[in-house]
GROMACS .gro file of C-alpha atoms in nm:
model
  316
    1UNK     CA    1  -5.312   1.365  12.212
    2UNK     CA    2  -5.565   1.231  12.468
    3UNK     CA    3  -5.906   1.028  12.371
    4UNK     CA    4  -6.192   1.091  12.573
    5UNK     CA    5  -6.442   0.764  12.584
    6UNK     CA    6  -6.742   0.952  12.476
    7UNK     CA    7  -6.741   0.791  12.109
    8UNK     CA    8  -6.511   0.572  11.886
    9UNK     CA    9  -6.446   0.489  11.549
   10UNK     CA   10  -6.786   0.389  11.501
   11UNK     CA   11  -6.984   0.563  11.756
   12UNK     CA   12  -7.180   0.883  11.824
   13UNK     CA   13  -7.016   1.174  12.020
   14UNK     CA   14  -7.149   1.411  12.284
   15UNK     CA   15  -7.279   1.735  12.143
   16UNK     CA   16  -7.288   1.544  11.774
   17UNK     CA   17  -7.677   1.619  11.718
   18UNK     CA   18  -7.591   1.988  11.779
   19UNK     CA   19  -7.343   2.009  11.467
   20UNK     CA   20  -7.439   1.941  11.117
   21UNK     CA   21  -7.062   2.045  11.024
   22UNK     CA   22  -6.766   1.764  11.140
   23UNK     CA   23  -6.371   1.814  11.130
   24UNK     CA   24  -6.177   1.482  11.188
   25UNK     CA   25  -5.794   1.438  11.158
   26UNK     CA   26  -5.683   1.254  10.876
   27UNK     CA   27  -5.509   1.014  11.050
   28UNK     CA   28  -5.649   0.709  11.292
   29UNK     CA   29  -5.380   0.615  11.581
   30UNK     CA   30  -5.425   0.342  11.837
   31UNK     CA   31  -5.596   0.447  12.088
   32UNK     CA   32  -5.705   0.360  12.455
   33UNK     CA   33  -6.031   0.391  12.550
   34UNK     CA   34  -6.022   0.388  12.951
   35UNK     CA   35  -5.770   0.516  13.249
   36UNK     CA   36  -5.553   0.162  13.175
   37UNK     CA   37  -5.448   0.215  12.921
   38UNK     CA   38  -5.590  -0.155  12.753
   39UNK     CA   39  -5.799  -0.198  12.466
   40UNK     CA   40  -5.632   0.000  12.242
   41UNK     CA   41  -5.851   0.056  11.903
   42UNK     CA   42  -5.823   0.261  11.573
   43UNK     CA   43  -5.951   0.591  11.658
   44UNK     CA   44  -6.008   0.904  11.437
   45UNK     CA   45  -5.940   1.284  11.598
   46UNK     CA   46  -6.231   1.454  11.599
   47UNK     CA   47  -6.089   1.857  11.563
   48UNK     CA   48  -6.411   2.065  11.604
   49UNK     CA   49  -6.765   2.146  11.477
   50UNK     CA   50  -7.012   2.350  11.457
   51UNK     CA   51  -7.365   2.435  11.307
   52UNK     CA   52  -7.453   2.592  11.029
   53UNK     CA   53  -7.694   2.889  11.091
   54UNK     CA   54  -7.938   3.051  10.788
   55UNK     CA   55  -7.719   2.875  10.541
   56UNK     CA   56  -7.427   3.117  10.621
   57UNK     CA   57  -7.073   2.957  10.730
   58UNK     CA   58  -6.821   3.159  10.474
   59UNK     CA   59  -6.511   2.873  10.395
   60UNK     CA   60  -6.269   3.165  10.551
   61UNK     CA   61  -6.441   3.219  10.824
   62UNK     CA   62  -6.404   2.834  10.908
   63UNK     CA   63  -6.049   2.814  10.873
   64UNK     CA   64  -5.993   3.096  11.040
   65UNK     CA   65  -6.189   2.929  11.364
   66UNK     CA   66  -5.950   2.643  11.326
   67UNK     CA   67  -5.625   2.811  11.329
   68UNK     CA   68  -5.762   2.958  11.644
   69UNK     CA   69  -5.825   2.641  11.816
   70UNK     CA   70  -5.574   2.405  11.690
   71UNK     CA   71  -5.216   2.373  11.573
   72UNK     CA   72  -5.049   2.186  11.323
   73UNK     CA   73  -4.695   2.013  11.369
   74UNK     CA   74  -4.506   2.314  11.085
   75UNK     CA   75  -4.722   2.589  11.118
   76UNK     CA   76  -4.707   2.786  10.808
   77UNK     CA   77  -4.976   3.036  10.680
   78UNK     CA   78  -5.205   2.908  10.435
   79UNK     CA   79  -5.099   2.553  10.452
   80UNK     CA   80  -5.436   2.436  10.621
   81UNK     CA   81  -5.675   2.256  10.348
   82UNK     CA   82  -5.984   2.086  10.446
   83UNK     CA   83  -6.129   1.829  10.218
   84UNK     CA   84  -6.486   1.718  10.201
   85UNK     CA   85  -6.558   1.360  10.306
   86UNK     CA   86  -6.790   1.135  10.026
   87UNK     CA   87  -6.914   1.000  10.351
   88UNK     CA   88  -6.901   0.997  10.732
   89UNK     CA   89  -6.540   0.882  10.808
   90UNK     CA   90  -6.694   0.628  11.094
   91UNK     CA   91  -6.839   0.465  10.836
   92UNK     CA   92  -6.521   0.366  10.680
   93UNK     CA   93  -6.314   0.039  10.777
   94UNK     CA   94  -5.964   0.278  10.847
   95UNK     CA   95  -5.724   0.086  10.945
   96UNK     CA   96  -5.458   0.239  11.210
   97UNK     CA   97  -5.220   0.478  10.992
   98UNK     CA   98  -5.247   0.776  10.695
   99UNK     CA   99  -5.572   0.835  10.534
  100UNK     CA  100  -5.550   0.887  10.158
  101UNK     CA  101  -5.705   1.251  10.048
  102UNK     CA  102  -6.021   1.224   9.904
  103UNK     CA  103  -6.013   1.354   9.543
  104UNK     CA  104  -6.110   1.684   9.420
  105UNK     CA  105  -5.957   1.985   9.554
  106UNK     CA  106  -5.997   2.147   9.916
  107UNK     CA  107  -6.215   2.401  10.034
  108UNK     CA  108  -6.097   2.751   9.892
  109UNK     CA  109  -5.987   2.972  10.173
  110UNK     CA  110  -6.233   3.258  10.040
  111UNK     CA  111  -6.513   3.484  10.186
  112UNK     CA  112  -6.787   3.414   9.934
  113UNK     CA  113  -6.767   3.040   9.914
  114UNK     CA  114  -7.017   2.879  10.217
  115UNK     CA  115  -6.940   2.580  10.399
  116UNK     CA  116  -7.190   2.299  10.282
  117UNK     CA  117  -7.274   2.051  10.570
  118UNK     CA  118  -7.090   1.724  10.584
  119UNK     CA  119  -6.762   1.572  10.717
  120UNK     CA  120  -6.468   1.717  10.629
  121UNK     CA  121  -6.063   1.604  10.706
  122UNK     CA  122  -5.763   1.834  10.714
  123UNK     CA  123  -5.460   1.773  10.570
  124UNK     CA  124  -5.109   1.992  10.565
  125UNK     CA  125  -4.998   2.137  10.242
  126UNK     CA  126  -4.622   1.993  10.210
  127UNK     CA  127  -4.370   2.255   9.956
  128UNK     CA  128  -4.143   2.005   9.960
  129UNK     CA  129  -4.368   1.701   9.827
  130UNK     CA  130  -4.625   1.940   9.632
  131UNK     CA  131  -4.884   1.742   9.811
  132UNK     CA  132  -5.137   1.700  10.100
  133UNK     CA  133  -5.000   1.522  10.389
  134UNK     CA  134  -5.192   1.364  10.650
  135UNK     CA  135  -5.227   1.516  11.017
  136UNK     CA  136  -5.321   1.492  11.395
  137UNK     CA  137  -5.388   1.803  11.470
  138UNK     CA  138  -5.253   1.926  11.846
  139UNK     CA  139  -5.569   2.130  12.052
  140UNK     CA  140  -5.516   2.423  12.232
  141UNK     CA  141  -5.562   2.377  12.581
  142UNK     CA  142  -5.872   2.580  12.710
  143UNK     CA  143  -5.970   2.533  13.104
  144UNK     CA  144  -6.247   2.819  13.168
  145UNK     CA  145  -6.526   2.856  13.467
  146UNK     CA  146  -6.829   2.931  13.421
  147UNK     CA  147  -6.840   3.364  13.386
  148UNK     CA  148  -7.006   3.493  13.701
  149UNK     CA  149  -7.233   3.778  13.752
  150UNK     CA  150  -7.003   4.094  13.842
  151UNK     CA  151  -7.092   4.317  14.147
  152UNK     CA  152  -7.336   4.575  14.079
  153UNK     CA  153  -7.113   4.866  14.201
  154UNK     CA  154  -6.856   4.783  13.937
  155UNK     CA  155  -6.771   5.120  13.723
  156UNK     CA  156  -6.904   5.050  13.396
  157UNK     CA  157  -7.282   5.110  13.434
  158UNK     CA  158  -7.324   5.439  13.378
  159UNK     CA  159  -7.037   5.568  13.160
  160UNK     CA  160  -7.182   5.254  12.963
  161UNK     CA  161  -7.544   5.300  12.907
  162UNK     CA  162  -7.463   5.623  12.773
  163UNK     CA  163  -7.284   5.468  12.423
  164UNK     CA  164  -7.589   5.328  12.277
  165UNK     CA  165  -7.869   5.322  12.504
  166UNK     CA  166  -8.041   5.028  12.343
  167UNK     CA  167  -7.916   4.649  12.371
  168UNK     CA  168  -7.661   4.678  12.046
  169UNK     CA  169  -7.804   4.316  11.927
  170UNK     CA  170  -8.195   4.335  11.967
  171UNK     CA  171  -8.212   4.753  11.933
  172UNK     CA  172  -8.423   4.724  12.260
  173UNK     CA  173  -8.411   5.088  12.354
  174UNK     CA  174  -8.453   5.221  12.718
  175UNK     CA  175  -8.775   5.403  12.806
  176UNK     CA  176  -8.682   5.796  12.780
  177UNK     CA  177  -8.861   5.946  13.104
  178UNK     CA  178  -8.807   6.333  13.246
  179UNK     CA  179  -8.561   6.152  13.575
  180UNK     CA  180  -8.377   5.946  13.336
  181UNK     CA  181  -8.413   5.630  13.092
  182UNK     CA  182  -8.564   5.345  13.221
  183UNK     CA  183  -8.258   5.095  13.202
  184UNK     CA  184  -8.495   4.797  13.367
  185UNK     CA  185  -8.450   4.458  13.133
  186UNK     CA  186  -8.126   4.620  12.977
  187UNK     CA  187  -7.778   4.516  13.154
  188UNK     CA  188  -7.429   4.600  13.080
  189UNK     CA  189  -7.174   4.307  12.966
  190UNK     CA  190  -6.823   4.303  13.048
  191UNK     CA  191  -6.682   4.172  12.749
  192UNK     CA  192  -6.377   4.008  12.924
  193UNK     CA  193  -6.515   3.891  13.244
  194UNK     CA  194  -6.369   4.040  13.587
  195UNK     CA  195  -6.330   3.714  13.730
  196UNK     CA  196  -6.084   3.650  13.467
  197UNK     CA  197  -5.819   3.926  13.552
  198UNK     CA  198  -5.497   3.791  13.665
  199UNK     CA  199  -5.596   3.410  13.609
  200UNK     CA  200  -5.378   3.265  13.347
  201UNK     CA  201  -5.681   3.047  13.159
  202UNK     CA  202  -5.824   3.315  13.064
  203UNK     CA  203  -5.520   3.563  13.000
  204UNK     CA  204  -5.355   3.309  12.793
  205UNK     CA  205  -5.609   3.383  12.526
  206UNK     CA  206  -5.496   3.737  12.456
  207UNK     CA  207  -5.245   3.910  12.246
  208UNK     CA  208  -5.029   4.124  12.465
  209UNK     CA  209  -5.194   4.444  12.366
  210UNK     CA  210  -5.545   4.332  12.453
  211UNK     CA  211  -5.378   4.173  12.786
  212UNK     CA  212  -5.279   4.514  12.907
  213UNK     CA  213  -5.594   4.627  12.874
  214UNK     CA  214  -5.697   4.436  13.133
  215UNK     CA  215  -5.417   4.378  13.400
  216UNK     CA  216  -5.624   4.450  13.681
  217UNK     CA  217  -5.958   4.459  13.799
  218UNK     CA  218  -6.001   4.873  13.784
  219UNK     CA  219  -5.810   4.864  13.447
  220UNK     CA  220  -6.079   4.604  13.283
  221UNK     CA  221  -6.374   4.795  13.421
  222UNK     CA  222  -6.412   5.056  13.188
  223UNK     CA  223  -6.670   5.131  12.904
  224UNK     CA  224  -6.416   4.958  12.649
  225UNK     CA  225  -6.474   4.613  12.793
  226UNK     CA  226  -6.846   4.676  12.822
  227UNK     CA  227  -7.148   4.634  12.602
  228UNK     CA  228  -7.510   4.705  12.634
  229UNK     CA  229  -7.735   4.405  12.576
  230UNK     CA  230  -8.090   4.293  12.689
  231UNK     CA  231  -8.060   4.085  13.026
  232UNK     CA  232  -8.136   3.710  12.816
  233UNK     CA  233  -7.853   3.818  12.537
  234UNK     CA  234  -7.630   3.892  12.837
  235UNK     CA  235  -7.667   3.555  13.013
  236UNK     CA  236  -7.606   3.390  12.668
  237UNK     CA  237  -7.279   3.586  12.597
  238UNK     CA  238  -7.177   3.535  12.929
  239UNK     CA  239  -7.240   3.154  12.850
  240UNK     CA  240  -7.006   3.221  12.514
  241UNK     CA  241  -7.320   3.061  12.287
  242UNK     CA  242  -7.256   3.361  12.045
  243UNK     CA  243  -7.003   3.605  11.990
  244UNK     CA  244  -6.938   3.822  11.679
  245UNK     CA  245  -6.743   3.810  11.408
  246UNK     CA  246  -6.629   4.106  11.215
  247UNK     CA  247  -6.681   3.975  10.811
  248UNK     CA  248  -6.508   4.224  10.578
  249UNK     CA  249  -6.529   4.497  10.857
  250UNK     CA  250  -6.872   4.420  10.923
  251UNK     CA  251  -6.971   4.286  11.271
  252UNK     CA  252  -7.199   4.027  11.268
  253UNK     CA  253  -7.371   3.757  11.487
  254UNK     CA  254  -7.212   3.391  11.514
  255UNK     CA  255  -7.358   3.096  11.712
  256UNK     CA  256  -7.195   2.796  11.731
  257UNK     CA  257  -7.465   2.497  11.783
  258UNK     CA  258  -7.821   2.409  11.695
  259UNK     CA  259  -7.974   2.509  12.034
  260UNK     CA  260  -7.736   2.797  12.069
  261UNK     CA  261  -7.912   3.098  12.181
  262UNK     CA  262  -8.196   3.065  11.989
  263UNK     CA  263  -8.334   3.424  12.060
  264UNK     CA  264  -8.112   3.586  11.838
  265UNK     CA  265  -8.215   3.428  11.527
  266UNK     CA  266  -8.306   3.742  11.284
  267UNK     CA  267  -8.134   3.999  11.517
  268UNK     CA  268  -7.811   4.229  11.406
  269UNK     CA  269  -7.508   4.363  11.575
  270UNK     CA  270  -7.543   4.738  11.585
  271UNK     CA  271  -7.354   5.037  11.686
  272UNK     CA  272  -7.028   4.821  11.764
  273UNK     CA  273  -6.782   4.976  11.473
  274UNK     CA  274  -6.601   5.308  11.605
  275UNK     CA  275  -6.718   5.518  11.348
  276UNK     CA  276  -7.051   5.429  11.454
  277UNK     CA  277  -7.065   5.498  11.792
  278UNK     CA  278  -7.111   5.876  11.938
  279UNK     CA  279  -6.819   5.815  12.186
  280UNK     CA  280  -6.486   5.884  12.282
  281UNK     CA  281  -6.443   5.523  12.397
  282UNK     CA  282  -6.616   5.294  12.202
  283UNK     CA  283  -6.589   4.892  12.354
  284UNK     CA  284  -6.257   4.722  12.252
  285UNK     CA  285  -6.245   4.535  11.910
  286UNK     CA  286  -5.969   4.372  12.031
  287UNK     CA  287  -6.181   4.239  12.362
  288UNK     CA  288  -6.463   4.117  12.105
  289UNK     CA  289  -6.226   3.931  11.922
  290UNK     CA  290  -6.068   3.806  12.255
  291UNK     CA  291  -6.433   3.673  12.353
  292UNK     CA  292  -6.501   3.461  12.018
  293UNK     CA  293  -6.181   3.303  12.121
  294UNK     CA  294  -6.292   3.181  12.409
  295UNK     CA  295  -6.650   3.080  12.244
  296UNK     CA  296  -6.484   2.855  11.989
  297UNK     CA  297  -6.251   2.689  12.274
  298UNK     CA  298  -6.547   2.603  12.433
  299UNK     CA  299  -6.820   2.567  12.188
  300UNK     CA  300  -6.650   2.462  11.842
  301UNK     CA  301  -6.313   2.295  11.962
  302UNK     CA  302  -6.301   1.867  11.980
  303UNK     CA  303  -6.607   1.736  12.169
  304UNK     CA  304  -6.788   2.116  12.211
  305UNK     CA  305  -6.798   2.056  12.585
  306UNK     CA  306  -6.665   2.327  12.868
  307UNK     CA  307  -6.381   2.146  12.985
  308UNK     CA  308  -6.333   2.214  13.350
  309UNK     CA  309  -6.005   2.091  13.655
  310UNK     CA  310  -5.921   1.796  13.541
  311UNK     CA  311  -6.044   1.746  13.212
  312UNK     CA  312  -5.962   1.788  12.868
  313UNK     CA  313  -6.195   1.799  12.609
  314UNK     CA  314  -5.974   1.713  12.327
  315UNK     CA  315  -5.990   1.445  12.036
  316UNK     CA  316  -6.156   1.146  12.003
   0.00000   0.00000   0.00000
């Protein structure tokens, strides 16, 4: 596990004042804080975080964001438990080594219970012991570029604007004239980027279903990797500062930080589900899924910050 020298054991980290929700390991290693590897000190692993939006961050919905980011040294399903911290970890004199669990029991891996804001720690359900054991959780590696605009003779435009014809976040509808709507101010999204075809950082994120989707540039531009949205929403899903998140079948909106694309506070995902949409080729669940991947590598996992050649935004 590598330590970036952005914070310590008793320090602030970058993108902090954008979370109100902390993960940390729940163990402190010996760490060394520059490219010398001297002055090693106890340092805790900070494992992701995120910001709670309209009071609404369902426990599941966390954990699931976690198992997408991060993997523990037995994977097993359900043997993930987060436990609230009393107190901000930092504050605590750890020592280098295991740090007890706090008392009470975890976070209940359910739909209708909401995240509270805080510090939390994970911990590994052991059969064996019947207990919670400690853990440094591994990172996934995540290396992306920032999404370019694609050409404007790509395929998708028309075919596109003719599944919703209104931005399917703000409703935003085009203007209905006798020549044809009036697309100005609306833009169509490729949900996995074209830039990304072929180039393992990116592909590595998909199941191989969703992967052959998209094994070449024709392939992946089609109306099932394309959404309408208003040109602002577009930059910010291009920018992966919200994504959606299907809850119980329903699709909704998820930002990940404070700042996060503000403009769609209030708004709703419509006309995504396939029953919804009037079409014979409604846009790819599978690709939506695919693209809050990729926001939570970049937004939610360790520091928060869009690790580019040569860096790795992993633990503290």
């Amino acid at each position: 596990m590598e330590y970036l020298p952005e914070a310590d054991l008793n320090g602030s980290y970058i993108n902090e004042s954008e979370r109100n929700v902390h993960v940390w390991s729940s163990m402190v290693k010996a760490c060394s804080h520059d490219s010398k590897n001297f002055f090693k000190k106890p340092t805790l692993g900070l494992i992701a975080g995120c910001y709670i939006h309209d009071g609404w961050l369902p426990v599941s919905m966390l954990y699931n964001w976690l198992d997408r980011i991060m993997r523990l040294e037995e994977p097993e399903i359900g043997n993930m438990a987060l436990f609230r911290c009393p107190m901000d970890p930092r504050k605590v004199s750890f020592q280098v080594g295991n740090i007890a669990c706090p008392g009470g029991p975890p976070l209940q891996n359910t739909p209708t219970s909401m995240v509270q804001e805080g510090h939390y720690m994970i911990y590994r359900y052991n059969k064996e012991l019947n207990s919670f054991v400690p853990v440094w959780p591994q990172l996934i590696t995540a290396k992306f570029k920032r999404r370019s605009p694609s050409p404007s003779q790509t395929c998708t435009p028309s075919p596109s604007r003719t599944l919703t014809r209104c931005c399917v976040v703000t409703g935003q509808a085009a203007v209905q004239r006798a020549r044809g709507g009036n697309f100005t101010g609306l833009e169509v999204a490729h949900i996995f980027p074209l830039m990304g075809v072929g180039i393992p950082e990116w592909t590595a994120t998909l199941s191989a279903s969703t992967r052959a989707q998209v094994l070449t540039r024709q392939a992946a531009d089609r109306p099932f990797n394309a959404i309408l949205l208003r040109a602002d929403v577009h930059s910010l899903f291009d920018d992966y500062q919200w994504s959606i998140w299907f809850a119980q079948g329903i699709p909704k909106i998820v930002r990940f930080e404070k700042s996060g694309a503000t403009a769609l506070k209030g708004c709703q995902v419509r006309n995504l589900r396939p029953s919804n949409l009037n079409t014979t080729a409604p846009c790819s669940m599978e690709l939506l899924d695919a693209h809050l991947t990729i926001a939570l590598l970049t937004h939610v996992r360790g520091f928060g910050k869009r690790a580019v050649a040569g860096f790795n935004a992993t633990l503290l």
